[in-house]
Coordinates of C-alpha atoms in Angstrom, one line a residue:
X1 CA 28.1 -3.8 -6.8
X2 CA 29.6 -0.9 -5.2
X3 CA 28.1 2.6 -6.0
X4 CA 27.4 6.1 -4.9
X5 CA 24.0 8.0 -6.0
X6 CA 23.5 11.5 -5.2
X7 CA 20.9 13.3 -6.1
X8 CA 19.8 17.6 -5.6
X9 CA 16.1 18.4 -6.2
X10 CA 14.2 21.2 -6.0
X11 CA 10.3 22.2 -6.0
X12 CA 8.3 25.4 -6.7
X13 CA 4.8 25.4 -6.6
X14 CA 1.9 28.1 -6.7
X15 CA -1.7 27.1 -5.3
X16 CA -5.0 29.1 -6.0
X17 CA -8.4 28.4 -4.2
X18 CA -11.9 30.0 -4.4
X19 CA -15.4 29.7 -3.1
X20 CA -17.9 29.0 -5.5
X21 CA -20.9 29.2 -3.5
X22 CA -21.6 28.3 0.5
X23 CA -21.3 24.7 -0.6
X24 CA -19.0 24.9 -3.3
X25 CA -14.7 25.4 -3.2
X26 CA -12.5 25.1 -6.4
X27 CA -8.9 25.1 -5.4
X28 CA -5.9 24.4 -8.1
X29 CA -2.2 24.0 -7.6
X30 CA 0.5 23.5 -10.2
X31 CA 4.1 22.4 -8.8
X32 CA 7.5 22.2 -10.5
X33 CA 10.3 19.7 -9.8
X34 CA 13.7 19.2 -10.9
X35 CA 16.5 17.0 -9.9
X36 CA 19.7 16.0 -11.1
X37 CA 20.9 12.5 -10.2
X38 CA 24.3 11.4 -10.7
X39 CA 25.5 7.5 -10.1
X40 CA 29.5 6.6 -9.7
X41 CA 31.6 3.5 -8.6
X42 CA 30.6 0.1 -10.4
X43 CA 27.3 2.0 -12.3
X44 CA 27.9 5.6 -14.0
X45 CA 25.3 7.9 -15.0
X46 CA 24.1 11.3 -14.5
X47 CA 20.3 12.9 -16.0
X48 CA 18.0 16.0 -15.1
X49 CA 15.1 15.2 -14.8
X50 CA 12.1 17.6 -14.9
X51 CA 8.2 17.6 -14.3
X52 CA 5.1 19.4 -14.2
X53 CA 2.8 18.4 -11.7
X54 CA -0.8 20.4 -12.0
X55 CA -3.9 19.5 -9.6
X56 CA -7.3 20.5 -9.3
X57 CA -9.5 19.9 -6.6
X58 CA -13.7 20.3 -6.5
X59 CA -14.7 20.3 -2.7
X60 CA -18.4 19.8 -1.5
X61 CA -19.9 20.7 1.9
X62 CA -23.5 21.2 1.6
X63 CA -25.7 20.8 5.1
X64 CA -26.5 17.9 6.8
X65 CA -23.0 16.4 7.6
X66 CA -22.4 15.4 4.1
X67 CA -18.8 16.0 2.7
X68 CA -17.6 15.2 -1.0
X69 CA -14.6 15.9 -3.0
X70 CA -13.1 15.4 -7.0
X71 CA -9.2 15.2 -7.3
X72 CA -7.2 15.6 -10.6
X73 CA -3.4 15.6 -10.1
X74 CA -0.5 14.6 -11.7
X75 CA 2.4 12.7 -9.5
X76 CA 5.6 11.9 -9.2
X77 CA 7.1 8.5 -7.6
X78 CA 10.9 9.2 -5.9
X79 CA 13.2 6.4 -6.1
X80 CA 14.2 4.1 -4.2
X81 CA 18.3 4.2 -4.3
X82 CA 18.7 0.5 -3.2
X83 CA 17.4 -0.5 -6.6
X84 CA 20.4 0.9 -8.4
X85 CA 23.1 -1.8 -6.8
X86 CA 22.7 -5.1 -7.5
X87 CA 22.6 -7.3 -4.8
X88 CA 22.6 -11.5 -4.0
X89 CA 20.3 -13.1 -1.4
X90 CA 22.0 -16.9 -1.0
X91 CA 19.0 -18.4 1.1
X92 CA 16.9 -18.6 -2.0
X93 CA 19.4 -18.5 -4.7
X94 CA 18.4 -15.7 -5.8
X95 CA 20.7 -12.4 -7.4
X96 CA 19.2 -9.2 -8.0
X97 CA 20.4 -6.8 -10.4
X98 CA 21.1 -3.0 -10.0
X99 CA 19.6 -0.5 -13.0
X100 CA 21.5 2.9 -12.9
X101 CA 18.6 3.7 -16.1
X102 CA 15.8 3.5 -13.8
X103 CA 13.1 6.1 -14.2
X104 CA 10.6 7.5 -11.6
X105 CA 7.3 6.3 -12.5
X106 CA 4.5 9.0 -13.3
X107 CA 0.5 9.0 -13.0
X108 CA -2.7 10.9 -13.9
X109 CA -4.4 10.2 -10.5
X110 CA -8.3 10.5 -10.2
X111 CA -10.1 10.5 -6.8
X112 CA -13.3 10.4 -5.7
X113 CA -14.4 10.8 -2.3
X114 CA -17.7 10.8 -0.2
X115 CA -18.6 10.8 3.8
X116 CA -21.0 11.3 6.3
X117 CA -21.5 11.3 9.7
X118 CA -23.8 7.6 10.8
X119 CA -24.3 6.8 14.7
X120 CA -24.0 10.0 15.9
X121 CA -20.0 11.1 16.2
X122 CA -19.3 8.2 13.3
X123 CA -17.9 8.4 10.2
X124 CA -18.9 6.3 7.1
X125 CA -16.7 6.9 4.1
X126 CA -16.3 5.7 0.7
X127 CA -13.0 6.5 -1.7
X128 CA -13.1 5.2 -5.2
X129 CA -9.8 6.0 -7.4
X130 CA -8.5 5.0 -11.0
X131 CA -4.7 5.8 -11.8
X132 CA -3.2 6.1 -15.1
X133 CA 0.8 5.1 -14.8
X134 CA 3.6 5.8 -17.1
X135 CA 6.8 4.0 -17.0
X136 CA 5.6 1.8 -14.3
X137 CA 8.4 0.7 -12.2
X138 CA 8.3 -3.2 -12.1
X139 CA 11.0 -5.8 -12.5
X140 CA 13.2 -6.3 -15.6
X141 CA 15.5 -8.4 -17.7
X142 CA 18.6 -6.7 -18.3
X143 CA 20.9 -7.1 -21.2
X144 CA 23.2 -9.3 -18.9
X145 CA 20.3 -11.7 -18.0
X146 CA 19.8 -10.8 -14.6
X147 CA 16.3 -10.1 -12.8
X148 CA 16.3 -5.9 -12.0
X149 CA 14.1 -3.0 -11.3
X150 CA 12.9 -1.3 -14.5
X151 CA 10.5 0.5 -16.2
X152 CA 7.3 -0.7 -18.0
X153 CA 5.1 0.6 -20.2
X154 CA 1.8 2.1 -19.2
X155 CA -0.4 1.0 -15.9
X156 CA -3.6 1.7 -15.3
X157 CA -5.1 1.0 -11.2
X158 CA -8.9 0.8 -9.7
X159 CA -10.2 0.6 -6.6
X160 CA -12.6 1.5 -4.1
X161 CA -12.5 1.8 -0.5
X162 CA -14.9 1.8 2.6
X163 CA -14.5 2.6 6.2
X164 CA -16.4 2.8 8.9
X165 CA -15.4 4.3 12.2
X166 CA -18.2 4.3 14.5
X167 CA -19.6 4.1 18.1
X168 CA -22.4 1.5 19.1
X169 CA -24.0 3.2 22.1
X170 CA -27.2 3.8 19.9
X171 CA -27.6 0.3 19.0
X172 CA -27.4 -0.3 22.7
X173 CA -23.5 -1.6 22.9
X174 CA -21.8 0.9 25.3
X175 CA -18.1 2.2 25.2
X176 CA -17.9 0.0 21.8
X177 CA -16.4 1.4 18.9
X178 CA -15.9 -0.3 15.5
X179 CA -13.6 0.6 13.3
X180 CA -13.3 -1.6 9.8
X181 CA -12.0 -0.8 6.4
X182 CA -12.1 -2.9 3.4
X183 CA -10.4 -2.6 -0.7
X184 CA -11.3 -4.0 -3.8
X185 CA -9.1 -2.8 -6.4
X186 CA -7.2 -4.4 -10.3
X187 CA -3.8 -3.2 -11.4
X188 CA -3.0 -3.8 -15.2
X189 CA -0.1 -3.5 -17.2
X190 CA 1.5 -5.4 -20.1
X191 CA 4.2 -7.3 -19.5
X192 CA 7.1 -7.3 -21.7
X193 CA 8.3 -10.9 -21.3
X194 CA 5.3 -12.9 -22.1
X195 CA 3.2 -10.1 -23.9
X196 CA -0.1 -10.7 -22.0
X197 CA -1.6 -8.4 -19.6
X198 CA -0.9 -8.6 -15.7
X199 CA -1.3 -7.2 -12.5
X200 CA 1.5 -5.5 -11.0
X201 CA 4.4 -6.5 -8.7
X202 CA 4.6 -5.9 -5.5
X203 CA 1.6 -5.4 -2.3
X204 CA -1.4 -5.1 -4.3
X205 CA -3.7 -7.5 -3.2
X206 CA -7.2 -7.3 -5.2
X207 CA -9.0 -7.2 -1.8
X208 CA -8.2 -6.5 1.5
X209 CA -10.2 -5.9 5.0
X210 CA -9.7 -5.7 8.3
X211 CA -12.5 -5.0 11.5
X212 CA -11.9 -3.6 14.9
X213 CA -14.1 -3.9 17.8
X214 CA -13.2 -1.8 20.9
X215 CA -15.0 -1.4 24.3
X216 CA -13.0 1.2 26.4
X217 CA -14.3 2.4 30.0
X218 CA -13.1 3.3 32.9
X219 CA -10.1 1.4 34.0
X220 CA -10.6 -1.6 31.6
X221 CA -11.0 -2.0 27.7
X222 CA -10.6 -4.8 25.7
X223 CA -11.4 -6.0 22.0
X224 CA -10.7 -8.0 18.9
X225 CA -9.3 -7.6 15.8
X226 CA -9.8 -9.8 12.2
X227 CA -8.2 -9.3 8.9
X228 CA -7.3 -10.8 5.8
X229 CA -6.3 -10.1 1.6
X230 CA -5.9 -12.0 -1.1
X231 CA -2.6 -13.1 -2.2
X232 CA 0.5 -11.2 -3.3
X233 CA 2.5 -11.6 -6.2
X234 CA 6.3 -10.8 -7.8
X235 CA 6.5 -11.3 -11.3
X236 CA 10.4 -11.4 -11.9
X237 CA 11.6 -12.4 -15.0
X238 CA 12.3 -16.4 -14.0
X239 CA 9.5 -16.7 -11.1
X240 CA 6.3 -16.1 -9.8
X241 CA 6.2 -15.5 -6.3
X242 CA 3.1 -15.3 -4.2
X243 CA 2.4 -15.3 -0.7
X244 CA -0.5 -15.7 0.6
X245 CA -2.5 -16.6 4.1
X246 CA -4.5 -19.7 5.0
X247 CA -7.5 -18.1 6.6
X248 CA -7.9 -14.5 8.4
X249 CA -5.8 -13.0 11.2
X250 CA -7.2 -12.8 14.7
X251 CA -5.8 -11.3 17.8
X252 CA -7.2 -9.7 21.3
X253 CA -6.8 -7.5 23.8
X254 CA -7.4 -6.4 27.7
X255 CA -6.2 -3.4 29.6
X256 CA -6.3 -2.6 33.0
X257 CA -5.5 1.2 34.1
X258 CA -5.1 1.5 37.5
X259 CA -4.1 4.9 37.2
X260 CA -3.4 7.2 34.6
X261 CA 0.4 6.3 34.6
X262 CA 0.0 2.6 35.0
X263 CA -1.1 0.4 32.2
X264 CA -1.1 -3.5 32.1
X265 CA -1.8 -5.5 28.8
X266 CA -2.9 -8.6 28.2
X267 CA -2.2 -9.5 24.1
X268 CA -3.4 -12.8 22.4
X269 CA -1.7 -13.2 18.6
X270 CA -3.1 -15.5 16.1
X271 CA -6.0 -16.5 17.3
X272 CA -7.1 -19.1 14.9
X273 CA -3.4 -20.4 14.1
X274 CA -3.3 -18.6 10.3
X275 CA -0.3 -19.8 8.5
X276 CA 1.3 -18.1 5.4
X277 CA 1.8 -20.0 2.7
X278 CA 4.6 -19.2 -0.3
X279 CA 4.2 -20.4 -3.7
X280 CA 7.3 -19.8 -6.6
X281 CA 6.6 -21.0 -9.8
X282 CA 9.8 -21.6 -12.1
X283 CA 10.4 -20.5 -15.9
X284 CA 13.5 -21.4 -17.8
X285 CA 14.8 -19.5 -19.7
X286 CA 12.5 -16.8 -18.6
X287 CA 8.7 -16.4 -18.1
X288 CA 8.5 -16.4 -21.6
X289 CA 8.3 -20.1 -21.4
X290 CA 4.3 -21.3 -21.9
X291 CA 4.8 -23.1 -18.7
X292 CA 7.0 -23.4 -15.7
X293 CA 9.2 -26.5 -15.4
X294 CA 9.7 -26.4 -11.8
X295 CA 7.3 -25.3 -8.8
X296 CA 8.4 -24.6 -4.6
X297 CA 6.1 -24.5 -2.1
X298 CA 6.9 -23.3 1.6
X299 CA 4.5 -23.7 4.6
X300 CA 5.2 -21.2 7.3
X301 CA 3.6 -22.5 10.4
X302 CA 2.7 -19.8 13.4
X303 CA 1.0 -20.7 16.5
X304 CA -0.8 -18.4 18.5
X305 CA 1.5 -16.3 20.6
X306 CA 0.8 -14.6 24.7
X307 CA 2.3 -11.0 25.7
X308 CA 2.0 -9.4 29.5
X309 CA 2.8 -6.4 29.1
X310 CA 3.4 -3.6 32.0
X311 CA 4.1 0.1 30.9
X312 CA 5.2 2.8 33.2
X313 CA 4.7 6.5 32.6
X314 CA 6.9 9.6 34.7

């Protein structure tokens, strides 16, 4: 399709803060947005939309290093323009509809945060979240039977989150720094087609982590990195489609500075040869079906890969 979207917004917003005690800060905000969005060519349609988006925020410093905080707030998602045209992707036989009705998605977000210094100049923190989603943008059938961007019912999301960013020195590791992160989280929502509950579309793995291990001094540094998630998944109307890796993702480093201008890398990709793997499971009519009567699988082989690198500065 062929289309033009245009859209005007505006924001206003007030914020109000105060000091509770030496340890204690309240601050509150509460922001307005409006937009009109108008859509011509092959798709016609024009709306106002309005919302109120209110936050609170309870901060927590006492001595010692330690450092919490309690969010409230409401948000907002902006579209993504693209998902009004429809579009066809021949490769995989695959045609993607356009939605001129689509609706930014809106959440209750609640965030919990709480850090501290460990190792001396580290940092150890921990983030745990729960969002509440309204008209959560997924995929769609539309009333012409094609696969679309659309709104859902309600969502709700949980997760939790460590990192660690800290220097080894005190456990006798010089010039090392490790930096590592991990997620846990489950997404929920209903889905319309099949009536059972799911997790959502799109790059929400329910675990995730990654570690880095640095040595920087002097001239040279060098180090390694490993990650890995769990699979992916898009639910569209006719498939499942997950991606997903055969074992974590390794890769290394070395540097040699021989002056501040000069830098020469050494990168090693892919360490341990991880593959990913694609999996599309096939309904017919739709996912309503109790089972799918077709299934693809796709293996994506990548070997490990060498860079020499030389950078320059003036």
């Amino acid at each position: 399709d062929n289309a033009v979207v245009d859209e005007v917004r505006a924001e206003a917003y007030v914020n109000a803060g105060r000091q509770l005690s030496r340890a204690i800060r309240l601050d509150a905000g509460l922001a307005y947005e409006t937009s009109k969005l108008s859509v011509t060519g092959d798709a016609s349609e024009k709306r106002t939309l309005s919302f109120l988006k209110p936050s609170l925020t309870l901060d927590w410093k006492p001595q010692g290093g330690w450092h919490a905080q309690l969010v409230a707030r409401r948000t907002v998602a902006q579209l993504d323009f693209t998902d009004f045209i429809a579009n066809a992707d021949l490769a995989i036989d695959r045609i993607n509809g356009g939605n001129a009705d689509l609706q930014p998605q809106r959440a209750w977000e609640l965030r919990g945060t709480i850090e501290r210094p460990v190792l001396g100049k580290g940092l150890a923190k921990l983030e745990a979240g729960y969002d509440r989603v309204e008209k959560l943008q997924d995929r769609i059938l539309t009333p012409g039977g094609f696969d679309a961007p659309g709104n859902l019912g309600t969502g709700t999301r949980r997760f939790a989150t460590l990192t660690l960013d800290v220097p080894l020195d005190r456990l006798g590791l010089r010039h090392v720094q490790l930096r590592s992160s991990g997620t846990i989280q489950k997404t929920r929502v209903r889905d319309p087609l099949t009536g059972r509950v799911r997790g959502w579309s799109g790059f929400r793995p329910e675990w995730r982590w990654n570690a880095e291990l640095r040595r920087d001094a002097g001239k040279f540094a060098f180090g390694s990195s490993i990650s890995d998630r769990d699979k992916v998944v898009f639910y569209r109307t006719k498939e499942v489609d997950s991606n997903f890796n055969t074992r974590p993702f390794v890769s290394a480093f070395a540097e040699y500075r021989p002056d501040p201008k000069t830098t020469v890398r050494l990168d090693l990709e892919n360490v341990l040869q991880a593959a990913g793997q694609r999996e599309r499971l096939f309904f017919s009519p739709n996912r309503s079906a109790p089972l799918p009567d077709s299934r693809e699988s796709r293996d994506r082989i990548s070997r490990p890969s060498v860079e020499l690198s030389l950078r320059r500065g003036f």
